[in-house]
């Protein structure tokens, strides 16, 4: 998965957990990876259903198991694949949460005001400048949060109008930067340079985590806290929602779907098309609320 498919660390961690659960089930069932039959795999999936696991997580479990058995078949460990006759759970496709432009403006203004406040301690100054920088970058580029928090320090050289991102499968893409995001990066970098212990890190957003950089969980926590201070419902806010906002606001203002697909780093345009459904739903709601004949 890592060497041949360039899978992200989060994917590798999730598949490892899924296969450990599967392996424990086979141990209790008295079976082995090399000899398990389709009915036993099906029983494992039924157990996941009965445990209350969501359809999307069940689908990921099955994907991990399928790819593992394909590997065993390709390597000659097995002469068959026990997963070929097993169907994946049907998934609904919920519409992504989307913030209005006003909501995003309010959130960014709060982050900017906190980063610009005077008489801050050095520790608070680095926290507020970092949060403002992260927020400006994710809304300006639509990066995945994992791509954002793991940016190398070389990304700080934002004299140009574009930023190079290494995304899923180690694929590189170029995204444009706004003037506001460039200014936020420059301000953060100046604070970072004056903070001992951060200068030597190869990451733009270093931290004392296992990965060596600020984590997506920590960013999500800080973003929700910021939303509370900005008087926005924190339940509506997450790094991924900011990515959704980037895409939907572009389409709302006439951007081409293919261009948005490229900016988001989606391999399949059908993934990007979910945002057109968001716009359709908002148009329906607009008509329902404001058309004089809608309620008659």
PDB file of C-alpha atoms in Angstrom:
ATOM      1  CA  UNK A   1       0.000   0.000   0.000  1.00  0.00           C
ATOM      2  CA  UNK A   2       2.796   2.398   0.848  1.00  0.00           C
ATOM      3  CA  UNK A   3       5.405   1.506  -1.768  1.00  0.00           C
ATOM      4  CA  UNK A   4       3.187   0.607  -4.728  1.00  0.00           C
ATOM      5  CA  UNK A   5       0.105   2.781  -4.239  1.00  0.00           C
ATOM      6  CA  UNK A   6       1.538   5.706  -2.300  1.00  0.00           C
ATOM      7  CA  UNK A   7      -1.218   5.451   0.323  1.00  0.00           C
ATOM      8  CA  UNK A   8      -1.333   8.214   2.927  1.00  0.00           C
ATOM      9  CA  UNK A   9      -0.280   7.476   6.512  1.00  0.00           C
ATOM     10  CA  UNK A  10      -3.847   7.911   7.744  1.00  0.00           C
ATOM     11  CA  UNK A  11      -5.031   5.266   5.236  1.00  0.00           C
ATOM     12  CA  UNK A  12      -2.249   2.886   6.263  1.00  0.00           C
ATOM     13  CA  UNK A  13      -3.110   3.316   9.956  1.00  0.00           C
ATOM     14  CA  UNK A  14      -6.816   2.711   9.304  1.00  0.00           C
ATOM     15  CA  UNK A  15      -6.161  -0.422   7.206  1.00  0.00           C
ATOM     16  CA  UNK A  16      -3.790  -1.760   9.844  1.00  0.00           C
ATOM     17  CA  UNK A  17      -6.464  -1.385  12.527  1.00  0.00           C
ATOM     18  CA  UNK A  18      -9.078  -3.010  10.271  1.00  0.00           C
ATOM     19  CA  UNK A  19      -6.865  -6.022   9.497  1.00  0.00           C
ATOM     20  CA  UNK A  20      -6.041  -6.495  13.191  1.00  0.00           C
ATOM     21  CA  UNK A  21      -9.777  -6.633  13.953  1.00  0.00           C
ATOM     22  CA  UNK A  22     -10.238  -9.106  11.081  1.00  0.00           C
ATOM     23  CA  UNK A  23      -7.309 -11.224  12.278  1.00  0.00           C
ATOM     24  CA  UNK A  24      -8.698 -11.362  15.827  1.00  0.00           C
ATOM     25  CA  UNK A  25     -12.067 -12.488  14.457  1.00  0.00           C
ATOM     26  CA  UNK A  26     -10.420 -15.285  12.431  1.00  0.00           C
ATOM     27  CA  UNK A  27      -8.465 -16.437  15.500  1.00  0.00           C
ATOM     28  CA  UNK A  28     -11.695 -16.795  17.464  1.00  0.00           C
ATOM     29  CA  UNK A  29     -13.380 -18.505  14.512  1.00  0.00           C
ATOM     30  CA  UNK A  30     -10.516 -21.007  14.249  1.00  0.00           C
ATOM     31  CA  UNK A  31      -9.596 -19.883  10.736  1.00  0.00           C
ATOM     32  CA  UNK A  32      -6.537 -18.434   9.008  1.00  0.00           C
ATOM     33  CA  UNK A  33      -5.875 -15.800   6.341  1.00  0.00           C
ATOM     34  CA  UNK A  34      -4.585 -18.521   4.014  1.00  0.00           C
ATOM     35  CA  UNK A  35      -7.660 -20.749   4.345  1.00  0.00           C
ATOM     36  CA  UNK A  36     -10.659 -18.571   5.303  1.00  0.00           C
ATOM     37  CA  UNK A  37     -13.830 -19.265   3.301  1.00  0.00           C
ATOM     38  CA  UNK A  38     -16.333 -16.621   2.027  1.00  0.00           C
ATOM     39  CA  UNK A  39     -19.030 -17.458   4.649  1.00  0.00           C
ATOM     40  CA  UNK A  40     -16.555 -16.685   7.439  1.00  0.00           C
ATOM     41  CA  UNK A  41     -15.652 -13.323   5.870  1.00  0.00           C
ATOM     42  CA  UNK A  42     -19.391 -12.611   5.551  1.00  0.00           C
ATOM     43  CA  UNK A  43     -19.925 -13.444   9.240  1.00  0.00           C
ATOM     44  CA  UNK A  44     -17.180 -10.990  10.161  1.00  0.00           C
ATOM     45  CA  UNK A  45     -18.915  -8.230   8.184  1.00  0.00           C
ATOM     46  CA  UNK A  46     -22.272  -9.106   9.792  1.00  0.00           C
ATOM     47  CA  UNK A  47     -20.621  -8.757  13.196  1.00  0.00           C
ATOM     48  CA  UNK A  48     -19.465  -5.265  12.233  1.00  0.00           C
ATOM     49  CA  UNK A  49     -23.041  -4.381  11.242  1.00  0.00           C
ATOM     50  CA  UNK A  50     -24.407  -5.704  14.537  1.00  0.00           C
ATOM     51  CA  UNK A  51     -21.850  -3.638  16.467  1.00  0.00           C
ATOM     52  CA  UNK A  52     -23.490  -0.467  15.094  1.00  0.00           C
ATOM     53  CA  UNK A  53     -20.614   0.462  12.801  1.00  0.00           C
ATOM     54  CA  UNK A  54     -21.485   2.989  10.085  1.00  0.00           C
ATOM     55  CA  UNK A  55     -21.811   1.850   6.474  1.00  0.00           C
ATOM     56  CA  UNK A  56     -18.804   3.935   5.421  1.00  0.00           C
ATOM     57  CA  UNK A  57     -16.563   2.320   8.064  1.00  0.00           C
ATOM     58  CA  UNK A  58     -17.863  -1.143   7.091  1.00  0.00           C
ATOM     59  CA  UNK A  59     -16.970  -0.352   3.479  1.00  0.00           C
ATOM     60  CA  UNK A  60     -13.434   0.630   4.512  1.00  0.00           C
ATOM     61  CA  UNK A  61     -13.057  -2.620   6.477  1.00  0.00           C
ATOM     62  CA  UNK A  62     -14.138  -4.617   3.441  1.00  0.00           C
ATOM     63  CA  UNK A  63     -11.768  -2.635   1.213  1.00  0.00           C
ATOM     64  CA  UNK A  64      -8.845  -3.452   3.519  1.00  0.00           C
ATOM     65  CA  UNK A  65      -9.791  -7.146   3.603  1.00  0.00           C
ATOM     66  CA  UNK A  66     -10.294  -7.325  -0.167  1.00  0.00           C
ATOM     67  CA  UNK A  67      -6.962  -5.720  -0.948  1.00  0.00           C
ATOM     68  CA  UNK A  68      -5.187  -7.960   1.552  1.00  0.00           C
ATOM     69  CA  UNK A  69      -6.644 -11.106  -0.025  1.00  0.00           C
ATOM     70  CA  UNK A  70      -5.800  -9.841  -3.516  1.00  0.00           C
ATOM     71  CA  UNK A  71      -2.233  -9.476  -2.277  1.00  0.00           C
ATOM     72  CA  UNK A  72      -2.229 -13.045  -0.888  1.00  0.00           C
ATOM     73  CA  UNK A  73      -3.577 -14.328  -4.213  1.00  0.00           C
ATOM     74  CA  UNK A  74      -0.998 -12.366  -6.248  1.00  0.00           C
ATOM     75  CA  UNK A  75       1.828 -13.639  -4.035  1.00  0.00           C
ATOM     76  CA  UNK A  76       0.706 -17.270  -4.379  1.00  0.00           C
ATOM     77  CA  UNK A  77      -0.220 -17.674  -0.715  1.00  0.00           C
ATOM     78  CA  UNK A  78      -3.761 -18.550  -1.839  1.00  0.00           C
ATOM     79  CA  UNK A  79      -5.135 -19.969  -5.069  1.00  0.00           C
ATOM     80  CA  UNK A  80      -8.415 -18.057  -4.736  1.00  0.00           C
ATOM     81  CA  UNK A  81      -9.906 -14.828  -3.359  1.00  0.00           C
ATOM     82  CA  UNK A  82     -12.673 -15.361  -0.762  1.00  0.00           C
ATOM     83  CA  UNK A  83     -13.969 -11.798  -1.182  1.00  0.00           C
ATOM     84  CA  UNK A  84     -15.020 -11.890  -4.848  1.00  0.00           C
ATOM     85  CA  UNK A  85     -18.656 -12.770  -4.081  1.00  0.00           C
ATOM     86  CA  UNK A  86     -19.081 -10.365  -1.149  1.00  0.00           C
ATOM     87  CA  UNK A  87     -20.922  -7.103  -1.751  1.00  0.00           C
ATOM     88  CA  UNK A  88     -19.983  -3.822  -0.126  1.00  0.00           C
ATOM     89  CA  UNK A  89     -22.625  -2.101   2.059  1.00  0.00           C
ATOM     90  CA  UNK A  90     -24.727   0.476   0.243  1.00  0.00           C
ATOM     91  CA  UNK A  91     -23.639   3.964   1.113  1.00  0.00           C
ATOM     92  CA  UNK A  92     -25.774   7.042   1.229  1.00  0.00           C
ATOM     93  CA  UNK A  93     -24.063  10.183   0.043  1.00  0.00           C
ATOM     94  CA  UNK A  94     -24.672  12.967   2.547  1.00  0.00           C
ATOM     95  CA  UNK A  95     -24.217  16.507   1.319  1.00  0.00           C
ATOM     96  CA  UNK A  96     -21.149  18.222   2.797  1.00  0.00           C
ATOM     97  CA  UNK A  97     -21.597  20.893   5.437  1.00  0.00           C
ATOM     98  CA  UNK A  98     -21.021  24.314   3.928  1.00  0.00           C
ATOM     99  CA  UNK A  99     -20.353  27.674   5.532  1.00  0.00           C
ATOM    100  CA  UNK A 100     -21.545  30.925   4.003  1.00  0.00           C
ATOM    101  CA  UNK A 101     -19.026  33.500   2.811  1.00  0.00           C
ATOM    102  CA  UNK A 102     -20.075  35.701   5.751  1.00  0.00           C
ATOM    103  CA  UNK A 103     -19.360  32.872   8.210  1.00  0.00           C
ATOM    104  CA  UNK A 104     -15.877  32.353   6.774  1.00  0.00           C
ATOM    105  CA  UNK A 105     -15.189  36.101   6.842  1.00  0.00           C
ATOM    106  CA  UNK A 106     -16.266  36.253  10.480  1.00  0.00           C
ATOM    107  CA  UNK A 107     -14.022  33.319  11.373  1.00  0.00           C
ATOM    108  CA  UNK A 108     -10.970  34.725   9.573  1.00  0.00           C
ATOM    109  CA  UNK A 109     -11.507  38.213  11.029  1.00  0.00           C
ATOM    110  CA  UNK A 110     -11.557  36.717  14.529  1.00  0.00           C
ATOM    111  CA  UNK A 111      -8.315  34.810  13.864  1.00  0.00           C
ATOM    112  CA  UNK A 112      -6.668  37.902  12.374  1.00  0.00           C
ATOM    113  CA  UNK A 113      -7.707  40.095  15.308  1.00  0.00           C
ATOM    114  CA  UNK A 114      -6.269  37.608  17.797  1.00  0.00           C
ATOM    115  CA  UNK A 115      -3.020  37.285  15.834  1.00  0.00           C
ATOM    116  CA  UNK A 116      -2.682  41.090  15.681  1.00  0.00           C
ATOM    117  CA  UNK A 117      -3.329  41.684  19.383  1.00  0.00           C
ATOM    118  CA  UNK A 118      -0.586  43.496  21.286  1.00  0.00           C
ATOM    119  CA  UNK A 119       1.136  42.477  24.518  1.00  0.00           C
ATOM    120  CA  UNK A 120       0.900  38.731  23.861  1.00  0.00           C
ATOM    121  CA  UNK A 121       3.292  36.234  25.416  1.00  0.00           C
ATOM    122  CA  UNK A 122       5.596  34.520  22.932  1.00  0.00           C
ATOM    123  CA  UNK A 123       3.747  31.213  23.339  1.00  0.00           C
ATOM    124  CA  UNK A 124       0.380  32.830  22.651  1.00  0.00           C
ATOM    125  CA  UNK A 125       1.802  34.829  19.755  1.00  0.00           C
ATOM    126  CA  UNK A 126       2.972  31.676  17.963  1.00  0.00           C
ATOM    127  CA  UNK A 127      -0.414  29.991  18.590  1.00  0.00           C
ATOM    128  CA  UNK A 128      -2.513  32.863  17.266  1.00  0.00           C
ATOM    129  CA  UNK A 129      -0.250  33.504  14.256  1.00  0.00           C
ATOM    130  CA  UNK A 130      -0.244  29.779  13.428  1.00  0.00           C
ATOM    131  CA  UNK A 131      -4.028  29.464  13.611  1.00  0.00           C
ATOM    132  CA  UNK A 132      -4.552  32.534  11.418  1.00  0.00           C
ATOM    133  CA  UNK A 133      -2.029  31.188   8.894  1.00  0.00           C
ATOM    134  CA  UNK A 134      -3.603  27.702   8.830  1.00  0.00           C
ATOM    135  CA  UNK A 135      -7.078  29.157   8.353  1.00  0.00           C
ATOM    136  CA  UNK A 136      -6.063  31.508   5.546  1.00  0.00           C
ATOM    137  CA  UNK A 137      -4.190  28.732   3.741  1.00  0.00           C
ATOM    138  CA  UNK A 138      -6.928  26.110   3.910  1.00  0.00           C
ATOM    139  CA  UNK A 139      -9.579  28.542   2.651  1.00  0.00           C
ATOM    140  CA  UNK A 140      -7.294  29.961  -0.059  1.00  0.00           C
ATOM    141  CA  UNK A 141      -6.181  26.577  -1.420  1.00  0.00           C
ATOM    142  CA  UNK A 142      -8.749  23.934  -0.412  1.00  0.00           C
ATOM    143  CA  UNK A 143      -5.939  21.671   0.813  1.00  0.00           C
ATOM    144  CA  UNK A 144      -6.697  18.508   2.703  1.00  0.00           C
ATOM    145  CA  UNK A 145      -5.927  19.068   6.377  1.00  0.00           C
ATOM    146  CA  UNK A 146      -3.252  16.336   6.306  1.00  0.00           C
ATOM    147  CA  UNK A 147      -1.548  18.160   3.419  1.00  0.00           C
ATOM    148  CA  UNK A 148      -1.764  21.471   5.235  1.00  0.00           C
ATOM    149  CA  UNK A 149      -0.330  20.526   8.641  1.00  0.00           C
ATOM    150  CA  UNK A 150       2.565  18.574   7.067  1.00  0.00           C
ATOM    151  CA  UNK A 151       3.738  21.349   4.712  1.00  0.00           C
ATOM    152  CA  UNK A 152       7.537  21.611   4.600  1.00  0.00           C
ATOM    153  CA  UNK A 153       9.183  24.807   5.790  1.00  0.00           C
ATOM    154  CA  UNK A 154      10.207  25.493   2.184  1.00  0.00           C
ATOM    155  CA  UNK A 155       6.531  26.291   1.538  1.00  0.00           C
ATOM    156  CA  UNK A 156       7.079  29.524   3.446  1.00  0.00           C
ATOM    157  CA  UNK A 157       8.803  31.012   0.417  1.00  0.00           C
ATOM    158  CA  UNK A 158       5.547  32.377  -0.987  1.00  0.00           C
ATOM    159  CA  UNK A 159       6.869  35.257  -3.070  1.00  0.00           C
ATOM    160  CA  UNK A 160       5.114  33.698  -6.073  1.00  0.00           C
ATOM    161  CA  UNK A 161       1.403  33.299  -6.630  1.00  0.00           C
ATOM    162  CA  UNK A 162       1.307  29.504  -6.391  1.00  0.00           C
ATOM    163  CA  UNK A 163       2.008  26.740  -3.892  1.00  0.00           C
ATOM    164  CA  UNK A 164       3.112  23.212  -4.757  1.00  0.00           C
ATOM    165  CA  UNK A 165       1.344  20.470  -2.775  1.00  0.00           C
ATOM    166  CA  UNK A 166       2.144  16.754  -2.558  1.00  0.00           C
ATOM    167  CA  UNK A 167      -1.240  15.051  -2.178  1.00  0.00           C
ATOM    168  CA  UNK A 168      -2.651  11.522  -2.125  1.00  0.00           C
ATOM    169  CA  UNK A 169      -0.533   8.967  -3.952  1.00  0.00           C
ATOM    170  CA  UNK A 170       2.402  11.411  -3.873  1.00  0.00           C
ATOM    171  CA  UNK A 171       0.787  13.352  -6.703  1.00  0.00           C
ATOM    172  CA  UNK A 172       1.879  16.953  -7.024  1.00  0.00           C
ATOM    173  CA  UNK A 173      -0.540  19.756  -7.801  1.00  0.00           C
ATOM    174  CA  UNK A 174      -0.266  23.529  -7.961  1.00  0.00           C
ATOM    175  CA  UNK A 175      -2.734  25.796  -6.161  1.00  0.00           C
ATOM    176  CA  UNK A 176      -2.940  29.611  -6.287  1.00  0.00           C
ATOM    177  CA  UNK A 177      -2.454  31.759  -3.186  1.00  0.00           C
ATOM    178  CA  UNK A 178      -4.384  34.875  -2.227  1.00  0.00           C
ATOM    179  CA  UNK A 179      -2.611  38.007  -1.042  1.00  0.00           C
ATOM    180  CA  UNK A 180      -4.198  37.582   2.404  1.00  0.00           C
ATOM    181  CA  UNK A 181      -2.889  34.031   2.736  1.00  0.00           C
ATOM    182  CA  UNK A 182       0.621  35.112   1.650  1.00  0.00           C
ATOM    183  CA  UNK A 183       0.613  37.895   4.248  1.00  0.00           C
ATOM    184  CA  UNK A 184      -0.549  35.464   6.969  1.00  0.00           C
ATOM    185  CA  UNK A 185       2.263  33.052   6.075  1.00  0.00           C
ATOM    186  CA  UNK A 186       4.872  35.821   6.161  1.00  0.00           C
ATOM    187  CA  UNK A 187       3.630  37.052   9.556  1.00  0.00           C
ATOM    188  CA  UNK A 188       3.643  33.535  10.984  1.00  0.00           C
ATOM    189  CA  UNK A 189       7.134  32.805   9.638  1.00  0.00           C
ATOM    190  CA  UNK A 190       8.547  35.954  11.253  1.00  0.00           C
ATOM    191  CA  UNK A 191       7.105  34.844  14.616  1.00  0.00           C
ATOM    192  CA  UNK A 192       8.333  31.272  14.044  1.00  0.00           C
ATOM    193  CA  UNK A 193      11.900  32.459  13.394  1.00  0.00           C
ATOM    194  CA  UNK A 194      11.996  34.256  16.742  1.00  0.00           C
ATOM    195  CA  UNK A 195      10.766  31.193  18.659  1.00  0.00           C
ATOM    196  CA  UNK A 196      13.469  28.874  19.998  1.00  0.00           C
ATOM    197  CA  UNK A 197      12.956  25.182  19.272  1.00  0.00           C
ATOM    198  CA  UNK A 198      10.989  25.747  16.065  1.00  0.00           C
ATOM    199  CA  UNK A 199      13.670  27.063  13.725  1.00  0.00           C
ATOM    200  CA  UNK A 200      15.381  23.705  13.158  1.00  0.00           C
ATOM    201  CA  UNK A 201      12.241  21.783  12.136  1.00  0.00           C
ATOM    202  CA  UNK A 202      11.736  20.808   8.494  1.00  0.00           C
ATOM    203  CA  UNK A 203       7.984  21.389   8.902  1.00  0.00           C
ATOM    204  CA  UNK A 204       6.297  24.752   8.501  1.00  0.00           C
ATOM    205  CA  UNK A 205       4.075  23.984  11.515  1.00  0.00           C
ATOM    206  CA  UNK A 206       6.358  22.029  13.885  1.00  0.00           C
ATOM    207  CA  UNK A 207       5.093  20.430  17.087  1.00  0.00           C
ATOM    208  CA  UNK A 208       6.192  17.887  19.666  1.00  0.00           C
ATOM    209  CA  UNK A 209       3.900  15.227  18.187  1.00  0.00           C
ATOM    210  CA  UNK A 210       4.931  11.767  16.967  1.00  0.00           C
ATOM    211  CA  UNK A 211       4.837  13.081  13.391  1.00  0.00           C
ATOM    212  CA  UNK A 212       6.926  16.145  14.240  1.00  0.00           C
ATOM    213  CA  UNK A 213       4.314  18.588  12.966  1.00  0.00           C
ATOM    214  CA  UNK A 214       1.074  20.139  14.185  1.00  0.00           C
ATOM    215  CA  UNK A 215      -1.650  17.491  14.056  1.00  0.00           C
ATOM    216  CA  UNK A 216      -4.974  17.664  12.238  1.00  0.00           C
ATOM    217  CA  UNK A 217      -6.738  16.870  15.524  1.00  0.00           C
ATOM    218  CA  UNK A 218      -5.102  19.856  17.222  1.00  0.00           C
ATOM    219  CA  UNK A 219      -6.052  22.119  14.310  1.00  0.00           C
ATOM    220  CA  UNK A 220      -9.662  20.887  14.477  1.00  0.00           C
ATOM    221  CA  UNK A 221      -9.758  21.608  18.228  1.00  0.00           C
ATOM    222  CA  UNK A 222      -8.312  25.106  17.813  1.00  0.00           C
ATOM    223  CA  UNK A 223     -10.704  25.826  14.956  1.00  0.00           C
ATOM    224  CA  UNK A 224     -13.752  24.911  17.059  1.00  0.00           C
ATOM    225  CA  UNK A 225     -12.498  27.075  19.925  1.00  0.00           C
ATOM    226  CA  UNK A 226     -12.048  29.946  17.470  1.00  0.00           C
ATOM    227  CA  UNK A 227     -15.615  29.434  16.193  1.00  0.00           C
ATOM    228  CA  UNK A 228     -16.964  29.789  19.735  1.00  0.00           C
ATOM    229  CA  UNK A 229     -15.102  33.083  20.156  1.00  0.00           C
ATOM    230  CA  UNK A 230     -16.407  34.220  16.750  1.00  0.00           C
ATOM    231  CA  UNK A 231     -19.972  33.326  17.896  1.00  0.00           C
ATOM    232  CA  UNK A 232     -20.398  30.597  15.291  1.00  0.00           C
ATOM    233  CA  UNK A 233     -21.777  27.151  16.145  1.00  0.00           C
ATOM    234  CA  UNK A 234     -18.633  24.983  16.590  1.00  0.00           C
ATOM    235  CA  UNK A 235     -20.599  21.931  15.456  1.00  0.00           C
ATOM    236  CA  UNK A 236     -20.625  23.423  11.959  1.00  0.00           C
ATOM    237  CA  UNK A 237     -16.868  23.971  11.847  1.00  0.00           C
ATOM    238  CA  UNK A 238     -13.998  21.616  11.016  1.00  0.00           C
ATOM    239  CA  UNK A 239     -10.942  21.725   8.746  1.00  0.00           C
ATOM    240  CA  UNK A 240     -12.806  19.586   6.203  1.00  0.00           C
ATOM    241  CA  UNK A 241     -15.749  21.999   6.263  1.00  0.00           C
ATOM    242  CA  UNK A 242     -13.300  24.770   5.339  1.00  0.00           C
ATOM    243  CA  UNK A 243     -12.217  22.677   2.336  1.00  0.00           C
ATOM    244  CA  UNK A 244     -15.898  22.295   1.415  1.00  0.00           C
ATOM    245  CA  UNK A 245     -16.346  26.055   1.744  1.00  0.00           C
ATOM    246  CA  UNK A 246     -13.434  26.676  -0.634  1.00  0.00           C
ATOM    247  CA  UNK A 247     -14.960  24.419  -3.306  1.00  0.00           C
ATOM    248  CA  UNK A 248     -18.595  25.484  -2.980  1.00  0.00           C
ATOM    249  CA  UNK A 249     -17.762  29.207  -2.916  1.00  0.00           C
ATOM    250  CA  UNK A 250     -15.717  28.825  -6.108  1.00  0.00           C
ATOM    251  CA  UNK A 251     -18.562  27.027  -7.900  1.00  0.00           C
ATOM    252  CA  UNK A 252     -21.082  29.502  -6.513  1.00  0.00           C
ATOM    253  CA  UNK A 253     -19.114  32.267  -8.208  1.00  0.00           C
ATOM    254  CA  UNK A 254     -18.926  30.551 -11.585  1.00  0.00           C
ATOM    255  CA  UNK A 255     -15.749  28.447 -11.401  1.00  0.00           C
ATOM    256  CA  UNK A 256     -15.415  25.504 -13.788  1.00  0.00           C
ATOM    257  CA  UNK A 257     -16.013  22.084 -12.193  1.00  0.00           C
ATOM    258  CA  UNK A 258     -12.873  20.621 -13.806  1.00  0.00           C
ATOM    259  CA  UNK A 259     -10.755  23.453 -12.394  1.00  0.00           C
ATOM    260  CA  UNK A 260     -12.166  22.840  -8.899  1.00  0.00           C
ATOM    261  CA  UNK A 261     -11.456  19.121  -9.292  1.00  0.00           C
ATOM    262  CA  UNK A 262      -7.829  19.897 -10.093  1.00  0.00           C
ATOM    263  CA  UNK A 263      -7.477  22.324  -7.187  1.00  0.00           C
ATOM    264  CA  UNK A 264      -8.925  19.830  -4.712  1.00  0.00           C
ATOM    265  CA  UNK A 265      -6.763  16.982  -6.031  1.00  0.00           C
ATOM    266  CA  UNK A 266      -9.733  14.698  -6.730  1.00  0.00           C
ATOM    267  CA  UNK A 267      -8.841  11.754  -8.969  1.00  0.00           C
ATOM    268  CA  UNK A 268     -12.471  11.359 -10.082  1.00  0.00           C
ATOM    269  CA  UNK A 269     -14.715  14.276 -11.037  1.00  0.00           C
ATOM    270  CA  UNK A 270     -17.730  12.471  -9.546  1.00  0.00           C
ATOM    271  CA  UNK A 271     -16.241  13.272  -6.119  1.00  0.00           C
ATOM    272  CA  UNK A 272     -16.206  16.969  -7.011  1.00  0.00           C
ATOM    273  CA  UNK A 273     -19.768  16.863  -8.352  1.00  0.00           C
ATOM    274  CA  UNK A 274     -21.148  16.564  -4.814  1.00  0.00           C
ATOM    275  CA  UNK A 275     -20.657  20.339  -4.550  1.00  0.00           C
ATOM    276  CA  UNK A 276     -23.020  20.952  -7.467  1.00  0.00           C
ATOM    277  CA  UNK A 277     -25.674  19.092  -5.449  1.00  0.00           C
ATOM    278  CA  UNK A 278     -25.035  21.482  -2.566  1.00  0.00           C
ATOM    279  CA  UNK A 279     -25.721  24.428  -4.870  1.00  0.00           C
ATOM    280  CA  UNK A 280     -28.865  22.719  -6.211  1.00  0.00           C
ATOM    281  CA  UNK A 281     -30.169  22.243  -2.668  1.00  0.00           C
ATOM    282  CA  UNK A 282     -29.478  25.878  -1.792  1.00  0.00           C
ATOM    283  CA  UNK A 283     -31.299  27.051  -4.921  1.00  0.00           C
ATOM    284  CA  UNK A 284     -34.299  24.875  -4.038  1.00  0.00           C
ATOM    285  CA  UNK A 285     -34.325  26.305  -0.528  1.00  0.00           C
ATOM    286  CA  UNK A 286     -34.077  29.836  -1.921  1.00  0.00           C
ATOM    287  CA  UNK A 287     -37.104  29.274  -4.167  1.00  0.00           C
ATOM    288  CA  UNK A 288     -39.060  27.594  -1.366  1.00  0.00           C
ATOM    289  CA  UNK A 289     -38.432  30.505   0.997  1.00  0.00           C
ATOM    290  CA  UNK A 290     -38.856  33.451  -1.341  1.00  0.00           C
ATOM    291  CA  UNK A 291     -41.002  32.504  -4.344  1.00  0.00           C
ATOM    292  CA  UNK A 292     -44.524  33.956  -3.895  1.00  0.00           C
ATOM    293  CA  UNK A 293     -46.210  30.799  -5.233  1.00  0.00           C
ATOM    294  CA  UNK A 294     -44.036  28.280  -3.361  1.00  0.00           C
ATOM    295  CA  UNK A 295     -46.332  27.982  -0.344  1.00  0.00           C
ATOM    296  CA  UNK A 296     -49.625  27.980  -2.190  1.00  0.00           C
TER     297      UNK A 296
END
